[in-house]
mmCIF file of C-alpha atoms in Angstrom:
data_model
loop_
_atom_site.group_PDB
_atom_site.id
_atom_site.type_symbol
_atom_site.label_atom_id
_atom_site.label_comp_id
_atom_site.label_asym_id
_atom_site.label_seq_id
_atom_site.Cartn_x
_atom_site.Cartn_y
_atom_site.Cartn_z
ATOM 1 C CA MET A 1 20.918 13.755 2.857
ATOM 2 C CA THR A 2 17.225 13.853 1.899
ATOM 3 C CA ALA A 3 15.705 10.493 1.011
ATOM 4 C CA ARG A 4 14.299 10.205 -2.503
ATOM 5 C CA VAL A 5 11.092 8.192 -2.875
ATOM 6 C CA GLY A 6 9.884 7.243 -6.325
ATOM 7 C CA VAL A 7 6.150 7.222 -7.099
ATOM 8 C CA ILE A 8 5.328 5.221 -10.221
ATOM 9 C CA THR A 9 2.534 6.412 -12.499
ATOM 10 C CA PHE A 10 0.682 3.771 -14.514
ATOM 11 C CA PRO A 11 -2.029 4.494 -17.106
ATOM 12 C CA GLY A 12 -5.102 5.057 -14.940
ATOM 13 C CA SER A 13 -3.277 5.948 -11.722
ATOM 14 C CA LEU A 14 -5.421 8.325 -9.665
ATOM 15 C CA ASP A 15 -3.473 8.896 -6.481
ATOM 16 C CA ASP A 16 0.096 9.341 -7.632
ATOM 17 C CA GLY A 17 -0.048 13.065 -6.863
ATOM 18 C CA ASP A 18 -1.430 12.371 -3.390
ATOM 19 C CA ALA A 19 1.349 9.874 -2.756
ATOM 20 C CA GLN A 20 3.957 12.410 -3.831
ATOM 21 C CA ARG A 21 2.466 14.930 -1.416
ATOM 22 C CA ALA A 22 2.584 12.377 1.418
ATOM 23 C CA VAL A 23 6.258 11.713 0.675
ATOM 24 C CA ARG A 24 6.974 15.439 0.786
ATOM 25 C CA LEU A 25 5.126 15.900 4.083
ATOM 26 C CA ALA A 26 7.197 13.062 5.542
ATOM 27 C CA GLY A 27 10.367 15.006 4.794
ATOM 28 C CA ALA A 28 11.517 13.133 1.699
ATOM 29 C CA GLU A 29 11.818 14.154 -1.936
ATOM 30 C CA PRO A 30 9.155 12.634 -4.221
ATOM 31 C CA VAL A 31 10.404 11.487 -7.617
ATOM 32 C CA ALA A 32 7.890 10.911 -10.415
ATOM 33 C CA LEU A 33 8.558 7.669 -12.331
ATOM 34 C CA TRP A 34 6.815 6.312 -15.450
ATOM 35 C CA HIS A 35 5.606 2.730 -15.919
ATOM 36 C CA GLY A 36 7.228 2.432 -19.351
ATOM 37 C CA SER A 37 10.707 3.275 -18.119
ATOM 38 C CA HIS A 38 13.503 0.966 -16.980
ATOM 39 C CA ASP A 39 15.090 3.719 -14.860
ATOM 40 C CA LEU A 40 14.384 4.124 -11.127
ATOM 41 C CA ASP A 41 16.403 7.358 -11.145
ATOM 42 C CA GLY A 42 18.457 6.349 -8.124
ATOM 43 C CA VAL A 43 15.574 6.485 -5.644
ATOM 44 C CA ASP A 44 15.824 5.054 -2.135
ATOM 45 C CA ALA A 45 12.258 3.728 -1.876
ATOM 46 C CA LEU A 46 9.215 3.205 -4.083
ATOM 47 C CA VAL A 47 5.452 3.719 -3.890
ATOM 48 C CA LEU A 48 3.043 1.984 -6.254
ATOM 49 C CA PRO A 49 -0.020 4.231 -5.878
ATOM 50 C CA GLY A 50 -3.729 3.580 -6.087
ATOM 51 C CA GLY A 51 -5.871 3.991 -9.173
ATOM 52 C CA PHE A 52 -7.285 1.828 -11.918
ATOM 53 C CA SER A 53 -4.310 0.801 -14.032
ATOM 54 C CA TYR A 54 -5.379 0.010 -17.584
ATOM 55 C CA GLY A 55 -8.976 0.402 -16.410
ATOM 56 C CA ASP A 56 -8.744 -2.871 -14.439
ATOM 57 C CA TYR A 57 -10.224 -4.575 -17.497
ATOM 58 C CA LEU A 58 -8.422 -7.800 -16.637
ATOM 59 C CA ARG A 59 -7.650 -8.857 -13.067
ATOM 60 C CA ALA A 60 -6.916 -5.680 -11.156
ATOM 61 C CA GLY A 61 -3.218 -4.862 -11.445
ATOM 62 C CA ALA A 62 -2.448 -7.811 -13.743
ATOM 63 C CA ILE A 63 -1.287 -5.784 -16.752
ATOM 64 C CA ALA A 64 0.570 -3.236 -14.632
ATOM 65 C CA ALA A 65 2.448 -6.088 -12.950
ATOM 66 C CA VAL A 66 4.250 -6.790 -16.238
ATOM 67 C CA ALA A 67 4.964 -3.149 -17.116
ATOM 68 C CA PRO A 68 8.592 -2.454 -18.083
ATOM 69 C CA ILE A 69 9.458 -0.735 -14.801
ATOM 70 C CA MET A 70 8.314 -3.749 -12.768
ATOM 71 C CA THR A 71 11.522 -5.553 -13.779
ATOM 72 C CA GLU A 72 13.415 -2.903 -11.853
ATOM 73 C CA VAL A 73 10.862 -2.967 -9.013
ATOM 74 C CA LYS A 74 11.376 -6.715 -8.535
ATOM 75 C CA ASP A 75 15.137 -6.315 -8.592
ATOM 76 C CA ALA A 76 14.962 -3.463 -6.069
ATOM 77 C CA ALA A 77 12.699 -5.533 -3.811
ATOM 78 C CA SER A 78 15.173 -8.422 -3.856
ATOM 79 C CA LYS A 79 17.905 -6.020 -2.737
ATOM 80 C CA GLY A 80 15.842 -4.755 0.220
ATOM 81 C CA MET A 81 14.518 -1.440 -1.072
ATOM 82 C CA PRO A 82 11.380 -0.293 0.833
ATOM 83 C CA ILE A 83 8.370 -0.650 -1.489
ATOM 84 C CA LEU A 84 4.769 0.266 -0.652
ATOM 85 C CA GLY A 85 1.773 -0.773 -2.760
ATOM 86 C CA ILE A 86 -1.497 1.035 -2.085
ATOM 87 C CA CYS A 87 -4.837 -0.385 -3.315
ATOM 88 C CA ASN A 88 -4.171 -0.924 -7.031
ATOM 89 C CA GLY A 89 -0.483 -0.937 -6.104
ATOM 90 C CA PHE A 90 -1.165 -3.770 -3.638
ATOM 91 C CA GLN A 91 -2.892 -5.649 -6.455
ATOM 92 C CA MET A 92 0.214 -5.140 -8.606
ATOM 93 C CA LEU A 93 2.475 -6.527 -5.889
ATOM 94 C CA VAL A 94 0.500 -9.745 -5.546
ATOM 95 C CA GLU A 95 0.204 -10.112 -9.333
ATOM 96 C CA ALA A 96 3.985 -9.661 -9.560
ATOM 97 C CA HIS A 97 4.432 -12.301 -6.821
ATOM 98 C CA LEU A 98 6.195 -9.887 -4.511
ATOM 99 C CA LEU A 99 3.439 -10.601 -1.970
ATOM 100 C CA PRO A 100 1.370 -13.794 -1.630
ATOM 101 C CA GLY A 101 -2.283 -14.374 -2.504
ATOM 102 C CA GLY A 102 -4.571 -12.324 -4.717
ATOM 103 C CA LEU A 103 -7.297 -9.675 -4.710
ATOM 104 C CA ILE A 104 -10.791 -10.352 -6.065
ATOM 105 C CA ARG A 105 -14.105 -8.540 -6.414
ATOM 106 C CA ASN A 106 -15.610 -7.344 -3.128
ATOM 107 C CA ALA A 107 -17.920 -9.971 -1.615
ATOM 108 C CA HIS A 108 -20.964 -7.691 -1.981
ATOM 109 C CA GLN A 109 -20.011 -6.911 -5.617
ATOM 110 C CA GLN A 110 -20.025 -3.165 -4.998
ATOM 111 C CA PHE A 111 -17.417 -0.432 -4.850
ATOM 112 C CA ILE A 112 -16.957 0.808 -1.287
ATOM 113 C CA ARG A 113 -15.677 4.072 0.183
ATOM 114 C CA ARG A 114 -15.348 4.499 3.950
ATOM 115 C CA ASP A 115 -12.979 5.562 6.709
ATOM 116 C CA GLN A 116 -11.771 2.156 7.870
ATOM 117 C CA ARG A 117 -10.473 1.092 11.260
ATOM 118 C CA LEU A 118 -7.389 -1.113 11.101
ATOM 119 C CA ARG A 119 -5.239 -2.940 13.622
ATOM 120 C CA VAL A 120 -1.478 -2.933 13.106
ATOM 121 C CA GLU A 121 -0.370 -6.570 13.215
ATOM 122 C CA ASN A 122 3.277 -6.147 12.234
ATOM 123 C CA ALA A 123 5.155 -3.065 13.399
ATOM 124 C CA SER A 124 8.611 -4.206 12.329
ATOM 125 C CA THR A 125 8.490 -3.444 8.590
ATOM 126 C CA ALA A 126 10.071 -0.522 6.775
ATOM 127 C CA TRP A 127 6.625 1.073 6.438
ATOM 128 C CA THR A 128 5.135 0.296 9.869
ATOM 129 C CA ASN A 129 7.976 0.734 12.373
ATOM 130 C CA GLY A 130 6.473 4.007 13.590
ATOM 131 C CA PHE A 131 3.384 2.185 14.870
ATOM 132 C CA ASP A 132 2.965 -0.107 17.868
ATOM 133 C CA GLU A 133 1.861 -3.689 17.374
ATOM 134 C CA GLY A 134 -1.855 -3.858 18.114
ATOM 135 C CA GLN A 135 -2.345 -0.122 17.562
ATOM 136 C CA GLU A 136 -5.690 0.881 16.047
ATOM 137 C CA ILE A 137 -5.626 3.423 13.235
ATOM 138 C CA VAL A 138 -8.144 4.877 10.779
ATOM 139 C CA ILE A 139 -7.321 5.015 7.066
ATOM 140 C CA PRO A 140 -9.639 5.839 4.117
ATOM 141 C CA LEU A 141 -10.643 2.863 1.976
ATOM 142 C CA LYS A 142 -11.982 2.908 -1.590
ATOM 143 C CA ASN A 143 -12.030 -0.187 -3.762
ATOM 144 C CA GLY A 144 -14.125 -2.572 -5.813
ATOM 145 C CA ASP A 145 -11.637 -5.451 -5.992
ATOM 146 C CA GLY A 146 -10.283 -5.585 -2.452
ATOM 147 C CA GLY A 147 -11.167 -9.069 -1.266
ATOM 148 C CA PHE A 148 -7.962 -10.841 -0.238
ATOM 149 C CA THR A 149 -7.923 -14.528 -1.149
ATOM 150 C CA CYS A 150 -5.441 -17.394 -1.219
ATOM 151 C CA SER A 151 -5.228 -21.132 -0.719
ATOM 152 C CA ALA A 152 -5.596 -22.633 2.752
ATOM 153 C CA GLU A 153 -1.914 -23.593 2.653
ATOM 154 C CA THR A 154 -0.834 -20.054 1.763
ATOM 155 C CA LEU A 155 -3.092 -18.564 4.424
ATOM 156 C CA ALA A 156 -1.567 -20.831 7.057
ATOM 157 C CA ARG A 157 1.912 -19.707 5.987
ATOM 158 C CA ILE A 158 0.929 -16.028 6.021
ATOM 159 C CA GLU A 159 -0.492 -16.314 9.521
ATOM 160 C CA GLY A 160 2.270 -18.574 10.810
ATOM 161 C CA GLU A 161 5.077 -16.340 9.549
ATOM 162 C CA GLY A 162 3.524 -13.075 10.765
ATOM 163 C CA LEU A 163 3.076 -11.644 7.272
ATOM 164 C CA VAL A 164 -0.236 -9.927 8.044
ATOM 165 C CA ALA A 165 0.559 -6.230 8.349
ATOM 166 C CA PHE A 166 -2.973 -4.927 8.960
ATOM 167 C CA ARG A 167 -6.442 -6.319 9.701
ATOM 168 C CA TYR A 168 -9.838 -4.720 9.293
ATOM 169 C CA LEU A 169 -11.590 -3.818 12.539
ATOM 170 C CA GLY A 170 -15.301 -3.295 13.153
ATOM 171 C CA VAL A 171 -16.334 -4.468 9.710
ATOM 172 C CA ASN A 172 -14.758 -6.523 6.954
ATOM 173 C CA PRO A 173 -15.599 -4.291 3.982
ATOM 174 C CA ASN A 174 -14.796 -6.676 1.147
ATOM 175 C CA GLY A 175 -14.823 -10.255 2.397
ATOM 176 C CA SER A 176 -11.057 -10.608 2.806
ATOM 177 C CA LEU A 177 -9.904 -13.862 4.379
ATOM 178 C CA ASP A 178 -9.034 -13.479 8.076
ATOM 179 C CA ASP A 179 -9.925 -9.744 7.826
ATOM 180 C CA ILE A 180 -6.583 -9.167 6.083
ATOM 181 C CA ALA A 181 -6.175 -5.554 4.960
ATOM 182 C CA GLY A 182 -2.453 -5.589 4.209
ATOM 183 C CA LEU A 183 0.587 -7.848 3.984
ATOM 184 C CA THR A 184 4.353 -7.720 4.225
ATOM 185 C CA ASN A 185 6.993 -9.952 2.719
ATOM 186 C CA GLU A 186 9.316 -11.999 4.927
ATOM 187 C CA ARG A 187 12.070 -9.389 4.781
ATOM 188 C CA GLY A 188 9.735 -6.559 5.784
ATOM 189 C CA ASN A 189 10.725 -4.180 2.998
ATOM 190 C CA VAL A 190 7.652 -4.774 0.781
ATOM 191 C CA VAL A 191 4.233 -3.850 2.180
ATOM 192 C CA GLY A 192 0.875 -3.703 0.432
ATOM 193 C CA LEU A 193 -2.559 -2.696 1.698
ATOM 194 C CA MET A 194 -5.967 -1.852 0.281
ATOM 195 C CA PRO A 195 -6.714 1.311 2.334
ATOM 196 C CA HIS A 196 -5.119 4.604 1.296
ATOM 197 C CA PRO A 197 -2.670 6.076 3.842
ATOM 198 C CA GLU A 198 -1.844 8.961 1.482
ATOM 199 C CA HIS A 199 -5.346 10.310 2.173
ATOM 200 C CA ALA A 200 -4.664 10.685 5.897
ATOM 201 C CA VAL A 201 -1.488 12.750 6.071
ATOM 202 C CA GLU A 202 -2.573 16.339 6.696
ATOM 203 C CA PRO A 203 -4.967 17.899 9.244
ATOM 204 C CA GLY A 204 -8.135 19.125 7.600
ATOM 205 C CA PHE A 205 -8.120 16.491 4.867
ATOM 206 C CA GLY A 206 -8.150 13.135 6.648
ATOM 207 C CA PRO A 207 -10.706 11.012 8.532
ATOM 208 C CA ASP A 208 -12.718 12.491 11.387
ATOM 209 C CA THR A 209 -11.334 12.044 14.907
ATOM 210 C CA ALA A 210 -12.625 12.802 18.398
ATOM 211 C CA GLU A 211 -10.558 15.997 18.357
ATOM 212 C CA ALA A 212 -11.879 17.514 15.125
ATOM 213 C CA MET A 213 -13.452 16.744 11.775
ATOM 214 C CA ARG A 214 -11.008 15.535 9.097
ATOM 215 C CA SER A 215 -8.063 15.744 11.488
ATOM 216 C CA GLY A 216 -6.864 12.141 11.165
ATOM 217 C CA VAL A 217 -3.242 11.768 10.062
ATOM 218 C CA ASP A 218 -2.535 8.093 10.803
ATOM 219 C CA GLY A 219 -1.432 7.596 7.207
ATOM 220 C CA LEU A 220 1.559 9.906 7.564
ATOM 221 C CA THR A 221 3.269 7.358 9.806
ATOM 222 C CA PHE A 222 3.666 4.981 6.848
ATOM 223 C CA PHE A 223 5.835 7.507 5.073
ATOM 224 C CA THR A 224 7.764 8.778 8.099
ATOM 225 C CA SER A 225 8.473 5.141 9.013
ATOM 226 C CA ALA A 226 10.096 4.567 5.626
ATOM 227 C CA VAL A 227 12.129 7.779 5.896
ATOM 228 C CA ALA A 228 13.332 6.707 9.346
ATOM 229 C CA SER A 229 14.232 3.246 8.049
ATOM 230 C CA LEU A 230 16.269 4.769 5.251
ATOM 231 C CA ALA A 231 18.071 7.099 7.657
ATOM 232 C CA ALA A 232 18.894 4.212 9.969
ATOM 233 C CA SER A 233 20.286 2.155 7.092
ATOM 234 C CA VAL A 234 22.922 4.789 6.300
ATOM 235 C CA ALA A 235 23.694 5.871 9.857
#
């Protein structure tokens, strides 16, 4: 049975179509969902895509975090559904308290776009089980409010409990504490990160590699990992 992965569109979402394409390339069926709905349409997993929900006029993701559908997202998360938040979607997850900490303006106060090296710190989540712990990957990054911040107590808990999913390598592009690029919850079903894996899923359209220009597809593993996790849960 083909897994069905919902991709939620919020006002201002930019990359919902890209996320749907990534889901399709991973062998699942993408299901378009609307922020104003209370219906998850029976999906098996969820993606909160990147963009600029409500123009990011308040804290990034703050208004989207209280959208009607987020009631269902929180309930699904509590029941173990795999949920991925990308960039603005990551901001929504922390604003909704599904992940700890917060995201603030980049340290240099400028929007940044680059192909970013990451190290996989936790390879046991629903979205990272296809990687190896310590593996280095390259994922496109584009954000203006990507600096991860939290209290010293929260940071100690995050590090102590292994909740860091990804760290920036080579350069910290936004001033994030401890070079944190992405987090997971304790259960491992909710993952959020600032870089955009949906932009590295198809040869010819991803980051450059040593083999060829734009041939990087490290992002596809996020989506195939989730599909594999769903298959294993019903086997």
